[in-house]
Coordinates of C-alpha atoms in Angstrom, one line a residue:
Chain A
X208 CA 2.2 33.5 -30.8
X209 CA 6.0 34.3 -30.8
X210 CA 8.0 31.7 -32.6
X211 CA 11.6 31.1 -32.6
X212 CA 13.2 28.7 -35.0
X213 CA 16.7 27.5 -35.0
X214 CA 18.0 30.6 -33.5
X215 CA 21.7 31.0 -33.4
X216 CA 24.0 33.4 -31.9
X217 CA 27.7 33.8 -31.6
X218 CA 29.8 36.2 -29.6
X219 CA 33.2 36.0 -31.4
X220 CA 33.9 32.3 -31.5
X221 CA 31.8 31.4 -28.6
X222 CA 28.2 30.0 -29.7
X223 CA 25.8 31.2 -27.0
X224 CA 22.6 30.1 -28.7
X225 CA 22.9 26.9 -30.7
X226 CA 19.6 26.2 -32.5
X227 CA 17.0 27.4 -30.1
X228 CA 13.4 26.7 -31.1
X229 CA 10.2 27.3 -29.0
X230 CA 6.9 29.2 -29.0
X231 CA 5.3 31.8 -26.6
X232 CA 1.6 31.3 -26.7
X233 CA -1.0 34.0 -25.7
X234 CA -2.8 32.9 -22.4
X235 CA 0.2 30.9 -21.5
X236 CA 3.1 31.5 -18.9
X237 CA 6.4 30.1 -20.2
X238 CA 9.6 30.0 -18.2
X239 CA 13.1 29.8 -19.5
X240 CA 15.1 28.0 -16.8
X241 CA 18.9 27.6 -16.4
X242 CA 21.8 28.5 -14.5
X243 CA 23.4 31.8 -15.1
X244 CA 25.3 32.1 -18.4
X245 CA 23.3 29.6 -20.4
X246 CA 21.8 32.3 -22.6
X247 CA 18.4 33.2 -21.1
X248 CA 19.0 36.9 -21.3
X249 CA 20.5 36.5 -24.7
X250 CA 17.2 34.9 -26.0
X251 CA 15.2 37.8 -24.6
X252 CA 17.5 40.2 -26.2
X253 CA 17.5 38.3 -29.4
X254 CA 13.6 38.4 -29.5
X255 CA 13.9 42.2 -28.9
X256 CA 16.5 42.5 -31.5
X257 CA 18.8 44.1 -29.0
X258 CA 21.2 41.6 -30.2
X259 CA 21.0 40.4 -33.7
X260 CA 20.9 36.8 -34.4
X261 CA 23.2 35.2 -37.0
X262 CA 20.8 32.3 -38.1
X263 CA 17.2 31.2 -37.7
X264 CA 14.1 33.1 -37.3
X265 CA 11.8 34.9 -35.0
X266 CA 8.2 35.6 -36.0
X267 CA 5.3 37.2 -34.2
X268 CA 1.7 36.0 -35.2
X269 CA 3.3 34.6 -38.3
X270 CA 5.0 37.6 -39.4
X271 CA 8.8 38.5 -39.3
X272 CA 9.6 40.8 -36.4
X273 CA 9.9 44.2 -37.9
X274 CA 10.2 47.6 -35.8
X275 CA 6.3 48.3 -36.0
X276 CA 5.4 45.0 -34.4
X277 CA 7.6 45.7 -31.2
X278 CA 4.8 47.8 -29.8
X279 CA 3.1 44.5 -29.2
X280 CA 5.8 43.4 -26.8
X281 CA 6.7 44.5 -23.4
X282 CA 10.3 43.8 -22.4
X283 CA 10.9 44.1 -18.6
X284 CA 14.6 43.8 -18.1
X285 CA 16.4 43.0 -14.9
X286 CA 17.7 46.6 -14.4
X287 CA 15.6 49.7 -14.1
X288 CA 14.1 51.1 -17.1
X289 CA 13.6 54.5 -15.6
X290 CA 15.8 57.3 -14.3
X291 CA 16.8 57.4 -10.6
X292 CA 15.8 60.8 -10.0
X293 CA 12.4 60.3 -11.4
X294 CA 9.5 59.7 -9.0
X295 CA 7.2 56.7 -9.8
X296 CA 4.5 59.3 -11.2
X297 CA 7.2 60.9 -13.5
X298 CA 8.3 57.5 -14.7
X299 CA 4.7 56.6 -15.8
X300 CA 4.1 60.1 -17.3
X301 CA 7.3 59.5 -19.4
X302 CA 5.9 56.1 -20.5
X303 CA 2.5 57.8 -21.3
X304 CA 4.3 60.3 -23.6
X305 CA 6.4 57.7 -25.3
X306 CA 4.1 54.7 -25.6
X307 CA 0.7 54.8 -27.4
X308 CA -0.2 51.4 -25.9
X309 CA 0.4 52.9 -22.3
X310 CA -3.0 52.2 -20.4
X311 CA -3.4 55.0 -17.6
X312 CA -6.1 53.0 -15.8
X313 CA -4.1 49.7 -15.7
X314 CA -1.3 51.6 -14.4
X315 CA -3.2 53.1 -11.6
X316 CA -4.5 49.6 -10.6
X317 CA -0.8 48.3 -10.6
X318 CA 0.3 51.1 -8.4
X319 CA -2.6 50.0 -6.0
X320 CA -1.7 46.4 -6.4
X321 CA 1.9 46.8 -5.5
X322 CA 1.1 49.5 -2.8
X323 CA 3.6 51.9 -4.3
X324 CA 3.6 55.6 -3.6
X325 CA 3.5 57.7 -7.0
X326 CA 5.4 60.6 -5.3
X327 CA 8.6 58.4 -4.3
X328 CA 11.7 58.9 -6.1
X329 CA 13.0 55.8 -7.6
X330 CA 16.5 56.0 -5.9
X331 CA 15.0 56.1 -2.6
X332 CA 12.9 52.9 -3.1
X333 CA 14.1 49.6 -1.7
X334 CA 15.4 47.0 -4.3
X335 CA 12.0 45.2 -4.1
X336 CA 10.0 48.3 -4.8
X337 CA 12.4 49.2 -7.5
X338 CA 11.7 45.9 -9.2
X339 CA 7.9 46.5 -8.8
X340 CA 8.2 49.8 -10.6
X341 CA 9.8 48.1 -13.3
X342 CA 7.1 45.6 -13.7
X343 CA 4.6 48.4 -13.3
X344 CA 6.2 50.1 -16.3
X345 CA 5.9 47.0 -18.6
X346 CA 2.7 45.6 -17.5
X347 CA 0.7 48.7 -17.9
X348 CA 1.3 48.6 -21.7
X349 CA -1.4 47.2 -23.8
X350 CA 0.4 44.5 -25.3
X351 CA -0.1 40.8 -26.2
X352 CA 3.3 39.7 -25.2
X353 CA 5.4 40.4 -22.0
X354 CA 9.0 39.3 -21.5
X355 CA 10.5 39.4 -18.1
X356 CA 14.1 38.9 -17.4
X357 CA 14.7 37.6 -13.8
X358 CA 11.9 39.3 -12.1
X359 CA 12.7 37.6 -8.7
X360 CA 16.6 37.9 -8.5
X361 CA 17.7 39.6 -5.3
X362 CA 14.3 40.3 -4.0
X363 CA 13.0 39.4 -0.5
X364 CA 10.3 36.8 -0.1
X365 CA 7.4 39.0 0.5
X366 CA 8.0 41.2 -2.5
X367 CA 8.5 37.9 -4.4
X368 CA 5.1 36.7 -3.2
X369 CA 3.5 40.1 -4.3
X370 CA 5.2 39.8 -7.8
X371 CA 4.1 36.1 -8.0
X372 CA 0.5 37.3 -7.5
X373 CA 0.8 39.2 -10.8
X374 CA 0.7 35.9 -12.6
X375 CA -2.5 34.8 -11.5
X376 CA -4.1 38.0 -11.8
X377 CA -5.9 39.9 -14.7
X378 CA -2.8 41.8 -15.3
X379 CA -1.4 39.0 -17.5
X380 CA -4.9 37.6 -18.6
X381 CA -4.7 36.3 -22.2
X382 CA -1.3 37.5 -22.7
X383 CA 1.7 35.5 -23.7
X384 CA 4.2 35.7 -20.9
X385 CA 7.8 34.6 -21.0
X386 CA 9.9 34.9 -17.9
X387 CA 13.5 33.8 -17.1
X388 CA 14.5 32.7 -13.7
X389 CA 16.7 30.2 -11.9
X390 CA 14.5 30.4 -8.8
X391 CA 11.6 28.2 -9.9
X392 CA 10.5 27.3 -6.4
X393 CA 7.9 30.0 -5.8
X394 CA 6.4 29.8 -9.2
X395 CA 6.3 26.3 -10.6
X396 CA 2.6 25.9 -9.9
X397 CA 2.0 29.0 -12.0
X398 CA 3.8 27.9 -15.1
X399 CA 2.3 26.4 -18.3
X400 CA 5.4 25.8 -20.2
X401 CA 9.0 25.0 -18.9
X402 CA 12.0 25.3 -21.2
X403 CA 15.3 24.1 -19.6
X404 CA 18.3 25.5 -21.1
X405 CA 21.9 24.3 -21.1
X406 CA 24.9 25.8 -22.8
X407 CA 22.9 27.5 -25.6
X408 CA 20.5 24.5 -26.3
X409 CA 17.2 23.5 -25.2
X410 CA 17.6 20.4 -23.0
X411 CA 14.0 19.7 -22.4
X412 CA 10.6 21.4 -22.9
X413 CA 7.4 20.5 -21.2
X414 CA 4.1 21.5 -19.8
X415 CA 4.4 21.4 -16.0
X416 CA 0.8 20.2 -15.4
X417 CA 1.2 17.4 -17.9
X418 CA 4.5 16.4 -16.3
X419 CA 2.8 16.1 -12.9
X420 CA 0.0 14.1 -14.4
X421 CA 1.8 11.6 -16.5
X422 CA 5.1 11.3 -14.5
X423 CA 4.2 12.6 -11.1
X424 CA 7.4 14.8 -11.1
X425 CA 7.6 18.4 -10.2
X426 CA 9.5 21.1 -12.2
X427 CA 12.3 20.7 -9.6
X428 CA 12.5 17.0 -10.0
X429 CA 12.9 17.3 -13.6
X430 CA 15.6 20.1 -13.2
X431 CA 17.4 17.8 -10.9
X432 CA 17.6 14.9 -13.5
X433 CA 18.7 17.2 -16.2
X434 CA 21.1 19.3 -14.5
X435 CA 22.7 16.7 -12.1
X436 CA 22.1 13.6 -14.2
Chain B
X103 CA -8.8 30.6 0.5
X104 CA -5.2 29.4 1.3
X105 CA -4.5 26.0 -0.1
X106 CA -1.0 24.4 0.1
X107 CA -0.4 22.5 -3.2
X108 CA 2.0 19.6 -3.3
X109 CA 4.3 19.9 -6.3
X110 CA 4.1 16.3 -7.7
X111 CA 0.3 15.9 -8.3
X112 CA -1.5 17.7 -10.9
X113 CA -2.8 21.0 -9.6
X114 CA -6.1 20.8 -11.1
X115 CA -6.8 17.4 -9.3
X116 CA -5.7 19.2 -6.0
X117 CA -8.2 22.0 -6.7
X118 CA -11.0 19.6 -7.4
X119 CA -10.2 17.7 -4.2
X120 CA -10.2 21.0 -2.2
X121 CA -13.5 22.0 -3.7
X122 CA -15.1 18.4 -3.1
X123 CA -14.1 18.7 0.5
X124 CA -15.9 22.1 0.8
X125 CA -19.0 20.5 -0.8
X126 CA -19.1 17.5 1.4
X127 CA -18.4 19.6 4.6
X128 CA -21.4 21.8 3.6
X129 CA -19.1 24.9 3.5
X130 CA -20.2 25.3 -0.1
X131 CA -24.0 25.0 -0.3
X132 CA -25.6 23.4 -3.3
X133 CA -26.4 26.0 -5.9
X134 CA -23.7 28.4 -4.9
X135 CA -22.1 30.5 -7.5
X136 CA -18.6 29.8 -8.3
X137 CA -15.9 32.5 -8.7
X138 CA -14.8 33.1 -12.1
X139 CA -11.8 31.1 -13.2
X140 CA -9.7 34.3 -12.9
X141 CA -11.0 35.1 -9.3
X142 CA -10.4 31.6 -8.2
X143 CA -6.8 31.5 -9.8
X144 CA -6.2 34.7 -8.0
X145 CA -7.5 33.5 -4.7
X146 CA -5.5 30.3 -4.9
X147 CA -2.6 31.9 -6.6
X148 CA -2.4 29.4 -9.4
X149 CA -2.5 29.5 -13.1
X150 CA -6.1 30.4 -14.5
X151 CA -5.6 27.5 -17.2
X152 CA -5.3 25.2 -14.3
X153 CA -8.7 26.4 -12.7
X154 CA -10.2 26.1 -16.3
X155 CA -9.1 22.5 -16.4
X156 CA -10.4 21.9 -12.8
X157 CA -13.9 23.4 -13.7
X158 CA -14.2 21.4 -16.9
X159 CA -13.5 18.2 -15.1
X160 CA -16.1 19.1 -12.4
X161 CA -18.6 20.1 -15.2
X162 CA -18.1 16.7 -16.6
X163 CA -18.7 15.1 -13.2
X164 CA -21.8 17.2 -13.0
X165 CA -20.6 19.0 -9.9
X166 CA -21.0 22.3 -11.4
X167 CA -23.1 23.5 -14.2
X168 CA -23.0 26.5 -16.5
X169 CA -25.9 28.3 -18.2
X170 CA -25.0 30.5 -21.2
X171 CA -23.8 34.0 -20.0
X172 CA -24.1 33.1 -16.2
X173 CA -21.5 32.2 -13.6
X174 CA -21.1 28.5 -13.0
X175 CA -23.0 27.2 -10.1
X176 CA -22.7 24.1 -7.7
X177 CA -25.1 21.4 -8.4
X178 CA -28.3 21.0 -6.5
X179 CA -28.9 17.4 -7.8
X180 CA -29.2 15.2 -4.7
X181 CA -28.0 12.1 -6.8
X182 CA -24.9 13.7 -7.7
X183 CA -24.2 15.2 -4.1
X184 CA -24.9 11.8 -2.5
X185 CA -22.7 10.1 -5.0
X186 CA -20.0 12.6 -3.9
X187 CA -20.3 11.9 -0.3
X188 CA -20.2 8.2 -1.0
X189 CA -17.0 8.6 -3.1
X190 CA -15.5 10.8 -0.2
X191 CA -16.3 8.2 2.3
X192 CA -15.0 5.2 0.2
X193 CA -11.7 7.2 -0.2
X194 CA -11.4 8.1 3.5
X195 CA -12.0 4.3 4.5
X196 CA -9.5 3.2 1.9
X197 CA -6.8 5.6 3.3
X198 CA -7.8 4.5 6.9
X199 CA -7.7 0.8 6.2
X200 CA -4.3 1.1 4.4
X201 CA -2.8 3.1 7.3
X202 CA -4.0 0.6 10.0
X203 CA -3.4 -2.6 8.0
X204 CA 0.0 -3.2 9.2
X205 CA -1.2 -3.1 12.7
X206 CA -3.1 -6.5 13.5
X207 CA -6.2 -5.2 15.1
X208 CA -9.7 -6.4 14.9
X209 CA -12.8 -4.1 14.1
X210 CA -14.1 -4.7 17.8
X211 CA -10.8 -3.4 19.2
X212 CA -10.9 -0.4 16.7
X213 CA -14.5 0.6 17.1
X214 CA -14.3 2.2 20.6
X215 CA -11.1 3.9 19.6
X216 CA -12.7 5.6 16.7
X217 CA -15.7 6.7 18.8
X218 CA -13.5 8.1 21.3
X219 CA -11.6 10.1 18.7
X220 CA -14.9 11.3 17.2
X221 CA -16.3 12.4 20.5
X222 CA -13.1 14.2 21.4
X223 CA -13.2 16.2 17.9
X224 CA -16.8 17.1 18.7
X225 CA -15.8 18.5 22.2
X226 CA -12.9 20.3 20.7
X227 CA -15.1 21.9 18.1
X228 CA -17.4 23.2 20.8

């Protein structure tokens, strides 16, 4: 479990995270939802220590996040994590050289799953296929936790469907997944936990299935109440 | 297996209803081996935890059973299967009666209409 407790972050005088607490559990898909600029990416960056936090704590399986423990987390950012002149294969080889946790077999499976061509250069790929390569490079790592920043942004519907299939596949089995998105429509039936953010605070956190069962509301219904109400 | 889920009812209940329909229609034979929760999740494109919940619920209703280290299977118990058919029929009748309730019609007027619809469907199926 990754646990955030009262995480605070300021850029200059502007408070961007104002006491964020939640957990990412293994075997669950959690989703940070909110309009642009509410701090979704800042939270991921804080977990990865790409932006140090001012107050609060972040622990992984009960231990403070020290550099060695980051090899148990894959961070898949919104932008490409490989180089444009690399081919898909070269990108994978690079990961293999750099990361002990790189799983060659799983990488092969994902290439097949996404119908990617290993000899294609990244700069020649469509935006959708570039997003798939990004996911490939993160998902093929043998880690317990996966963070994905906006895996669906600016991607056509068919690629979105393919990416969505990842979440019900063995590729994320038993791992703790956290994704950020503002496009909940395609994925709400796949989520366990939903965390609604607003202005650096958590407005509401709930289990999507429990919400449907106890209140008969879809995730979008709840979002409408929170953001329009 | 493509199932369209609505967004407001618990998905696990929708999964159970879908599987019950396959059982009462005979598409899933008694004793059939069930896909693993991962396979089912992938086929239906839903969260594996949801399938897990649906399977446990169906196990409680004795519709499926699991022996140690074996895949789950559909029940072959005629009592359970008959009970399921009864339950399915009762729900269908309940929905039908609620739907026609606003129209004031007697059973005598309805019966030939139902019979006609049934025979039309049988013809269409051929």
